């Protein structure tokens, strides 16, 4: 009977796994028009130097800039 006592705990674990899966989806990155313009201009100047571009935009990381760029301007077909 000890096994059945463990089931409510495993159900709780299952729920937490499901909630992590729900939250694991990429949140849509919101960028202002000014940020988008600056990212485009900087990309044209320095290419894929995301940390350099992010250094010009307070509060943005290189990873956020790269995710934004690849989601917006991906050339894969």
PDB file of N, CA and C in Angstrom:
ATOM      1  N   UNK A   1       0.809  -1.208   0.000  1.00  0.00           N
ATOM      2  CA  UNK A   1       0.000   0.000   0.000  1.00  0.00           C
ATOM      3  C   UNK A   1       0.850   1.269   0.000  1.00  0.00           C
ATOM      4  N   UNK A   2       2.126   1.147   0.264  1.00  0.00           N
ATOM      5  CA  UNK A   2       2.996   2.316   0.258  1.00  0.00           C
ATOM      6  C   UNK A   2       3.075   2.905  -1.147  1.00  0.00           C
ATOM      7  N   UNK A   3       2.941   2.055  -2.175  1.00  0.00           N
ATOM      8  CA  UNK A   3       2.994   2.546  -3.546  1.00  0.00           C
ATOM      9  C   UNK A   3       1.833   3.480  -3.857  1.00  0.00           C
ATOM     10  N   UNK A   4       0.631   3.176  -3.356  1.00  0.00           N
ATOM     11  CA  UNK A   4      -0.525   4.028  -3.649  1.00  0.00           C
ATOM     12  C   UNK A   4      -0.418   5.356  -2.939  1.00  0.00           C
ATOM     13  N   UNK A   5       0.287   5.370  -1.804  1.00  0.00           N
ATOM     14  CA  UNK A   5       0.473   6.645  -1.120  1.00  0.00           C
ATOM     15  C   UNK A   5       1.371   7.565  -1.938  1.00  0.00           C
ATOM     16  N   UNK A   6       2.228   7.012  -2.760  1.00  0.00           N
ATOM     17  CA  UNK A   6       3.141   7.795  -3.575  1.00  0.00           C
ATOM     18  C   UNK A   6       2.473   8.405  -4.793  1.00  0.00           C
ATOM     19  N   UNK A   7       1.318   7.874  -5.186  1.00  0.00           N
ATOM     20  CA  UNK A   7       0.666   8.379  -6.397  1.00  0.00           C
ATOM     21  C   UNK A   7       0.255   9.845  -6.324  1.00  0.00           C
ATOM     22  N   UNK A   8      -0.317  10.319  -5.220  1.00  0.00           N
ATOM     23  CA  UNK A   8      -0.640  11.752  -5.203  1.00  0.00           C
ATOM     24  C   UNK A   8       0.602  12.624  -5.394  1.00  0.00           C
ATOM     25  N   UNK A   9       1.728  12.180  -4.857  1.00  0.00           N
ATOM     26  CA  UNK A   9       2.957  12.936  -5.042  1.00  0.00           C
ATOM     27  C   UNK A   9       3.360  12.908  -6.505  1.00  0.00           C
ATOM     28  N   UNK A  10       3.257  11.746  -7.152  1.00  0.00           N
ATOM     29  CA  UNK A  10       3.638  11.667  -8.558  1.00  0.00           C
ATOM     30  C   UNK A  10       2.683  12.489  -9.418  1.00  0.00           C
ATOM     31  N   UNK A  11       1.406  12.565  -9.036  1.00  0.00           N
ATOM     32  CA  UNK A  11       0.467  13.403  -9.770  1.00  0.00           C
ATOM     33  C   UNK A  11       0.885  14.864  -9.662  1.00  0.00           C
ATOM     34  N   UNK A  12       1.304  15.256  -8.474  1.00  0.00           N
ATOM     35  CA  UNK A  12       1.785  16.617  -8.291  1.00  0.00           C
ATOM     36  C   UNK A  12       3.019  16.864  -9.147  1.00  0.00           C
ATOM     37  N   UNK A  13       3.922  15.879  -9.186  1.00  0.00           N
ATOM     38  CA  UNK A  13       5.104  15.999 -10.026  1.00  0.00           C
ATOM     39  C   UNK A  13       4.715  16.108 -11.493  1.00  0.00           C
ATOM     40  N   UNK A  14       3.723  15.290 -11.901  1.00  0.00           N
ATOM     41  CA  UNK A  14       3.265  15.348 -13.285  1.00  0.00           C
ATOM     42  C   UNK A  14       2.734  16.735 -13.616  1.00  0.00           C
ATOM     43  N   UNK A  15       1.981  17.328 -12.697  1.00  0.00           N
ATOM     44  CA  UNK A  15       1.431  18.663 -12.938  1.00  0.00           C
ATOM     45  C   UNK A  15       2.539  19.692 -13.050  1.00  0.00           C
ATOM     46  N   UNK A  16       3.564  19.565 -12.226  1.00  0.00           N
ATOM     47  CA  UNK A  16       4.642  20.547 -12.306  1.00  0.00           C
ATOM     48  C   UNK A  16       5.409  20.389 -13.607  1.00  0.00           C
ATOM     49  N   UNK A  17       5.546  19.160 -14.094  1.00  0.00           N
ATOM     50  CA  UNK A  17       6.208  18.945 -15.381  1.00  0.00           C
ATOM     51  C   UNK A  17       5.378  19.582 -16.486  1.00  0.00           C
ATOM     52  N   UNK A  18       4.051  19.399 -16.424  1.00  0.00           N
ATOM     53  CA  UNK A  18       3.189  19.998 -17.435  1.00  0.00           C
ATOM     54  C   UNK A  18       3.277  21.515 -17.405  1.00  0.00           C
ATOM     55  N   UNK A  19       3.316  22.110 -16.208  1.00  0.00           N
ATOM     56  CA  UNK A  19       3.382  23.561 -16.140  1.00  0.00           C
ATOM     57  C   UNK A  19       4.723  24.066 -16.663  1.00  0.00           C
ATOM     58  N   UNK A  20       5.801  23.302 -16.434  1.00  0.00           N
ATOM     59  CA  UNK A  20       7.090  23.701 -16.985  1.00  0.00           C
ATOM     60  C   UNK A  20       7.063  23.615 -18.506  1.00  0.00           C
ATOM     61  N   UNK A  21       6.401  22.603 -19.036  1.00  0.00           N
ATOM     62  CA  UNK A  21       6.302  22.476 -20.490  1.00  0.00           C
ATOM     63  C   UNK A  21       5.512  23.638 -21.076  1.00  0.00           C
ATOM     64  N   UNK A  22       4.446  24.063 -20.377  1.00  0.00           N
ATOM     65  CA  UNK A  22       3.659  25.188 -20.855  1.00  0.00           C
ATOM     66  C   UNK A  22       4.494  26.461 -20.865  1.00  0.00           C
ATOM     67  N   UNK A  23       5.346  26.620 -19.868  1.00  0.00           N
ATOM     68  CA  UNK A  23       6.154  27.824 -19.758  1.00  0.00           C
ATOM     69  C   UNK A  23       7.416  27.763 -20.606  1.00  0.00           C
ATOM     70  N   UNK A  24       7.742  26.585 -21.145  1.00  0.00           N
ATOM     71  CA  UNK A  24       8.983  26.451 -21.899  1.00  0.00           C
ATOM     72  C   UNK A  24       8.873  27.038 -23.303  1.00  0.00           C
ATOM     73  N   UNK A  25       7.661  27.338 -23.751  1.00  0.00           N
ATOM     74  CA  UNK A  25       7.491  27.948 -25.064  1.00  0.00           C
ATOM     75  C   UNK A  25       8.158  29.304 -25.082  1.00  0.00           C
ATOM     76  N   UNK A  26       8.738  29.638 -26.214  1.00  0.00           N
ATOM     77  CA  UNK A  26       9.445  30.905 -26.328  1.00  0.00           C
ATOM     78  C   UNK A  26       8.449  32.054 -26.198  1.00  0.00           C
ATOM     79  N   UNK A  27       8.647  32.936 -25.217  1.00  0.00           N
ATOM     80  CA  UNK A  27       7.765  34.100 -25.145  1.00  0.00           C
ATOM     81  C   UNK A  27       8.091  35.046 -26.297  1.00  0.00           C
ATOM     82  N   UNK A  28       7.075  35.696 -26.796  1.00  0.00           N
ATOM     83  CA  UNK A  28       7.297  36.626 -27.903  1.00  0.00           C
ATOM     84  C   UNK A  28       8.058  37.824 -27.369  1.00  0.00           C
ATOM     85  N   UNK A  29       9.195  38.096 -27.981  1.00  0.00           N
ATOM     86  CA  UNK A  29      10.004  39.227 -27.559  1.00  0.00           C
ATOM     87  C   UNK A  29       9.395  40.511 -28.109  1.00  0.00           C
ATOM     88  N   UNK A  30       9.152  41.441 -27.234  1.00  0.00           N
ATOM     89  CA  UNK A  30       8.579  42.724 -27.629  1.00  0.00           C
ATOM     90  C   UNK A  30       9.702  43.755 -27.734  1.00  0.00           C
ATOM     91  N   UNK A  31       9.803  44.372 -28.878  1.00  0.00           N
ATOM     92  CA  UNK A  31      10.796  45.405 -29.107  1.00  0.00           C
ATOM     93  C   UNK A  31      10.086  46.657 -29.595  1.00  0.00           C
ATOM     94  N   UNK A  32      10.558  47.803 -29.146  1.00  0.00           N
ATOM     95  CA  UNK A  32       9.979  49.071 -29.615  1.00  0.00           C
ATOM     96  C   UNK A  32      10.430  49.316 -31.050  1.00  0.00           C
ATOM     97  N   UNK A  33       9.768  50.237 -31.695  1.00  0.00           N
ATOM     98  CA  UNK A  33      10.134  50.587 -33.078  1.00  0.00           C
ATOM     99  C   UNK A  33      11.559  51.129 -33.136  1.00  0.00           C
ATOM    100  N   UNK A  34      11.928  51.924 -32.131  1.00  0.00           N
ATOM    101  CA  UNK A  34      13.291  52.464 -32.074  1.00  0.00           C
ATOM    102  C   UNK A  34      14.321  51.349 -31.933  1.00  0.00           C
ATOM    103  N   UNK A  35      14.013  50.356 -31.078  1.00  0.00           N
ATOM    104  CA  UNK A  35      14.930  49.232 -30.904  1.00  0.00           C
ATOM    105  C   UNK A  35      15.074  48.440 -32.202  1.00  0.00           C
ATOM    106  N   UNK A  36      13.959  48.200 -32.872  1.00  0.00           N
ATOM    107  CA  UNK A  36      13.998  47.468 -34.140  1.00  0.00           C
ATOM    108  C   UNK A  36      14.850  48.198 -35.174  1.00  0.00           C
ATOM    109  N   UNK A  37      14.668  49.504 -35.253  1.00  0.00           N
ATOM    110  CA  UNK A  37      15.447  50.307 -36.196  1.00  0.00           C
ATOM    111  C   UNK A  37      16.928  50.240 -35.865  1.00  0.00           C
ATOM    112  N   UNK A  38      17.251  50.375 -34.581  1.00  0.00           N
ATOM    113  CA  UNK A  38      18.647  50.339 -34.161  1.00  0.00           C
ATOM    114  C   UNK A  38      19.263  48.970 -34.423  1.00  0.00           C
ATOM    115  N   UNK A  39      18.523  47.908 -34.152  1.00  0.00           N
ATOM    116  CA  UNK A  39      19.032  46.556 -34.402  1.00  0.00           C
ATOM    117  C   UNK A  39      19.328  46.381 -35.892  1.00  0.00           C
ATOM    118  N   UNK A  40      18.419  46.829 -36.746  1.00  0.00           N
ATOM    119  CA  UNK A  40      18.609  46.705 -38.190  1.00  0.00           C
ATOM    120  C   UNK A  40      19.824  47.489 -38.645  1.00  0.00           C
ATOM    121  N   UNK A  41      19.953  48.708 -38.180  1.00  0.00           N
ATOM    122  CA  UNK A  41      21.102  49.537 -38.573  1.00  0.00           C
ATOM    123  C   UNK A  41      22.413  48.927 -38.082  1.00  0.00           C
ATOM    124  N   UNK A  42      22.422  48.501 -36.832  1.00  0.00           N
ATOM    125  CA  UNK A  42      23.639  47.910 -36.262  1.00  0.00           C
ATOM    126  C   UNK A  42      24.000  46.612 -36.984  1.00  0.00           C
ATOM    127  N   UNK A  43      22.991  45.800 -37.304  1.00  0.00           N
ATOM    128  CA  UNK A  43      23.256  44.557 -38.020  1.00  0.00           C
ATOM    129  C   UNK A  43      23.897  44.845 -39.368  1.00  0.00           C
ATOM    130  N   UNK A  44      23.404  45.865 -40.056  1.00  0.00           N
ATOM    131  CA  UNK A  44      23.984  46.236 -41.355  1.00  0.00           C
ATOM    132  C   UNK A  44      25.427  46.713 -41.218  1.00  0.00           C
ATOM    133  N   UNK A  45      25.748  47.295 -40.075  1.00  0.00           N
ATOM    134  CA  UNK A  45      27.110  47.787 -39.846  1.00  0.00           C
ATOM    135  C   UNK A  45      28.070  46.707 -39.358  1.00  0.00           C
ATOM    136  N   UNK A  46      27.629  45.899 -38.385  1.00  0.00           N
ATOM    137  CA  UNK A  46      28.556  44.980 -37.712  1.00  0.00           C
ATOM    138  C   UNK A  46      28.217  43.510 -37.898  1.00  0.00           C
ATOM    139  N   UNK A  47      27.101  43.206 -38.557  1.00  0.00           N
ATOM    140  CA  UNK A  47      26.733  41.809 -38.782  1.00  0.00           C
ATOM    141  C   UNK A  47      26.220  41.151 -37.509  1.00  0.00           C
ATOM    142  N   UNK A  48      26.515  39.878 -37.366  1.00  0.00           N
ATOM    143  CA  UNK A  48      25.961  39.078 -36.265  1.00  0.00           C
ATOM    144  C   UNK A  48      26.767  39.209 -34.968  1.00  0.00           C
ATOM    145  N   UNK A  49      27.184  40.391 -34.664  1.00  0.00           N
ATOM    146  CA  UNK A  49      27.902  40.642 -33.401  1.00  0.00           C
ATOM    147  C   UNK A  49      26.873  41.100 -32.373  1.00  0.00           C
ATOM    148  N   UNK A  50      26.095  40.105 -31.898  1.00  0.00           N
ATOM    149  CA  UNK A  50      24.926  40.365 -31.062  1.00  0.00           C
ATOM    150  C   UNK A  50      25.285  41.097 -29.772  1.00  0.00           C
ATOM    151  N   UNK A  51      26.416  40.757 -29.159  1.00  0.00           N
ATOM    152  CA  UNK A  51      26.777  41.423 -27.904  1.00  0.00           C
ATOM    153  C   UNK A  51      27.100  42.902 -28.142  1.00  0.00           C
ATOM    154  N   UNK A  52      27.679  43.211 -29.274  1.00  0.00           N
ATOM    155  CA  UNK A  52      27.962  44.602 -29.615  1.00  0.00           C
ATOM    156  C   UNK A  52      26.662  45.366 -29.828  1.00  0.00           C
ATOM    157  N   UNK A  53      25.713  44.746 -30.513  1.00  0.00           N
ATOM    158  CA  UNK A  53      24.410  45.376 -30.746  1.00  0.00           C
ATOM    159  C   UNK A  53      23.677  45.556 -29.416  1.00  0.00           C
ATOM    160  N   UNK A  54      23.680  44.515 -28.584  1.00  0.00           N
ATOM    161  CA  UNK A  54      22.988  44.577 -27.292  1.00  0.00           C
ATOM    162  C   UNK A  54      23.582  45.653 -26.391  1.00  0.00           C
ATOM    163  N   UNK A  55      24.872  45.921 -26.537  1.00  0.00           N
ATOM    164  CA  UNK A  55      25.510  46.965 -25.750  1.00  0.00           C
ATOM    165  C   UNK A  55      24.973  48.354 -26.034  1.00  0.00           C
ATOM    166  N   UNK A  56      24.338  48.517 -27.174  1.00  0.00           N
ATOM    167  CA  UNK A  56      23.760  49.813 -27.555  1.00  0.00           C
ATOM    168  C   UNK A  56      22.301  49.953 -27.117  1.00  0.00           C
ATOM    169  N   UNK A  57      21.716  48.846 -26.616  1.00  0.00           N
ATOM    170  CA  UNK A  57      20.308  48.865 -26.225  1.00  0.00           C
ATOM    171  C   UNK A  57      20.219  48.486 -24.743  1.00  0.00           C
ATOM    172  N   UNK A  58      20.020  49.457 -23.868  1.00  0.00           N
ATOM    173  CA  UNK A  58      19.966  49.171 -22.434  1.00  0.00           C
ATOM    174  C   UNK A  58      18.880  48.153 -22.088  1.00  0.00           C
ATOM    175  N   UNK A  59      19.240  47.181 -21.255  1.00  0.00           N
ATOM    176  CA  UNK A  59      18.273  46.193 -20.797  1.00  0.00           C
ATOM    177  C   UNK A  59      18.091  45.006 -21.714  1.00  0.00           C
ATOM    178  N   UNK A  60      18.806  44.965 -22.814  1.00  0.00           N
ATOM    179  CA  UNK A  60      18.699  43.842 -23.762  1.00  0.00           C
ATOM    180  C   UNK A  60      19.974  43.017 -23.728  1.00  0.00           C
ATOM    181  N   UNK A  61      19.793  41.688 -23.818  1.00  0.00           N
ATOM    182  CA  UNK A  61      20.954  40.804 -23.864  1.00  0.00           C
ATOM    183  C   UNK A  61      21.234  40.416 -25.305  1.00  0.00           C
ATOM    184  N   UNK A  62      22.434  39.917 -25.527  1.00  0.00           N
ATOM    185  CA  UNK A  62      22.806  39.453 -26.865  1.00  0.00           C
ATOM    186  C   UNK A  62      21.880  38.327 -27.310  1.00  0.00           C
ATOM    187  N   UNK A  63      21.500  37.463 -26.372  1.00  0.00           N
ATOM    188  CA  UNK A  63      20.611  36.342 -26.710  1.00  0.00           C
ATOM    189  C   UNK A  63      19.243  36.838 -27.165  1.00  0.00           C
ATOM    190  N   UNK A  64      18.708  37.862 -26.495  1.00  0.00           N
ATOM    191  CA  UNK A  64      17.419  38.417 -26.900  1.00  0.00           C
ATOM    192  C   UNK A  64      17.495  39.023 -28.298  1.00  0.00           C
ATOM    193  N   UNK A  65      18.567  39.734 -28.566  1.00  0.00           N
ATOM    194  CA  UNK A  65      18.737  40.362 -29.876  1.00  0.00           C
ATOM    195  C   UNK A  65      18.824  39.288 -30.963  1.00  0.00           C
ATOM    196  N   UNK A  66      19.617  38.254 -30.700  1.00  0.00           N
ATOM    197  CA  UNK A  66      19.765  37.187 -31.690  1.00  0.00           C
ATOM    198  C   UNK A  66      18.449  36.458 -31.915  1.00  0.00           C
ATOM    199  N   UNK A  67      17.706  36.148 -30.846  1.00  0.00           N
ATOM    200  CA  UNK A  67      16.400  35.485 -30.998  1.00  0.00           C
ATOM    201  C   UNK A  67      15.440  36.358 -31.798  1.00  0.00           C
ATOM    202  N   UNK A  68      15.442  37.649 -31.487  1.00  0.00           N
ATOM    203  CA  UNK A  68      14.583  38.569 -32.239  1.00  0.00           C
ATOM    204  C   UNK A  68      14.943  38.533 -33.718  1.00  0.00           C
ATOM    205  N   UNK A  69      16.232  38.655 -34.015  1.00  0.00           N
ATOM    206  CA  UNK A  69      16.679  38.726 -35.406  1.00  0.00           C
ATOM    207  C   UNK A  69      16.339  37.440 -36.153  1.00  0.00           C
ATOM    208  N   UNK A  70      16.655  36.307 -35.556  1.00  0.00           N
ATOM    209  CA  UNK A  70      16.412  35.041 -36.264  1.00  0.00           C
ATOM    210  C   UNK A  70      14.928  34.759 -36.427  1.00  0.00           C
ATOM    211  N   UNK A  71      14.114  35.176 -35.474  1.00  0.00           N
ATOM    212  CA  UNK A  71      12.679  34.950 -35.621  1.00  0.00           C
ATOM    213  C   UNK A  71      12.065  35.914 -36.639  1.00  0.00           C
ATOM    214  N   UNK A  72      12.637  37.072 -36.755  1.00  0.00           N
ATOM    215  CA  UNK A  72      12.083  38.093 -37.651  1.00  0.00           C
ATOM    216  C   UNK A  72      12.629  38.016 -39.063  1.00  0.00           C
ATOM    217  N   UNK A  73      13.924  37.716 -39.173  1.00  0.00           N
ATOM    218  CA  UNK A  73      14.593  37.795 -40.474  1.00  0.00           C
ATOM    219  C   UNK A  73      15.269  36.485 -40.875  1.00  0.00           C
ATOM    220  N   UNK A  74      14.745  35.380 -40.382  1.00  0.00           N
ATOM    221  CA  UNK A  74      15.342  34.087 -40.701  1.00  0.00           C
ATOM    222  C   UNK A  74      15.299  33.849 -42.198  1.00  0.00           C
ATOM    223  N   UNK A  75      16.428  33.395 -42.769  1.00  0.00           N
ATOM    224  CA  UNK A  75      16.517  33.149 -44.220  1.00  0.00           C
ATOM    225  C   UNK A  75      16.344  31.689 -44.561  1.00  0.00           C
ATOM    226  N   UNK A  76      16.118  30.863 -43.543  1.00  0.00           N
ATOM    227  CA  UNK A  76      15.894  29.432 -43.821  1.00  0.00           C
ATOM    228  C   UNK A  76      14.590  29.235 -44.544  1.00  0.00           C
ATOM    229  N   UNK A  77      14.615  28.348 -45.522  1.00  0.00           N
ATOM    230  CA  UNK A  77      13.381  28.083 -46.270  1.00  0.00           C
ATOM    231  C   UNK A  77      13.191  26.613 -46.453  1.00  0.00           C
TER     232      UNK A  77
END
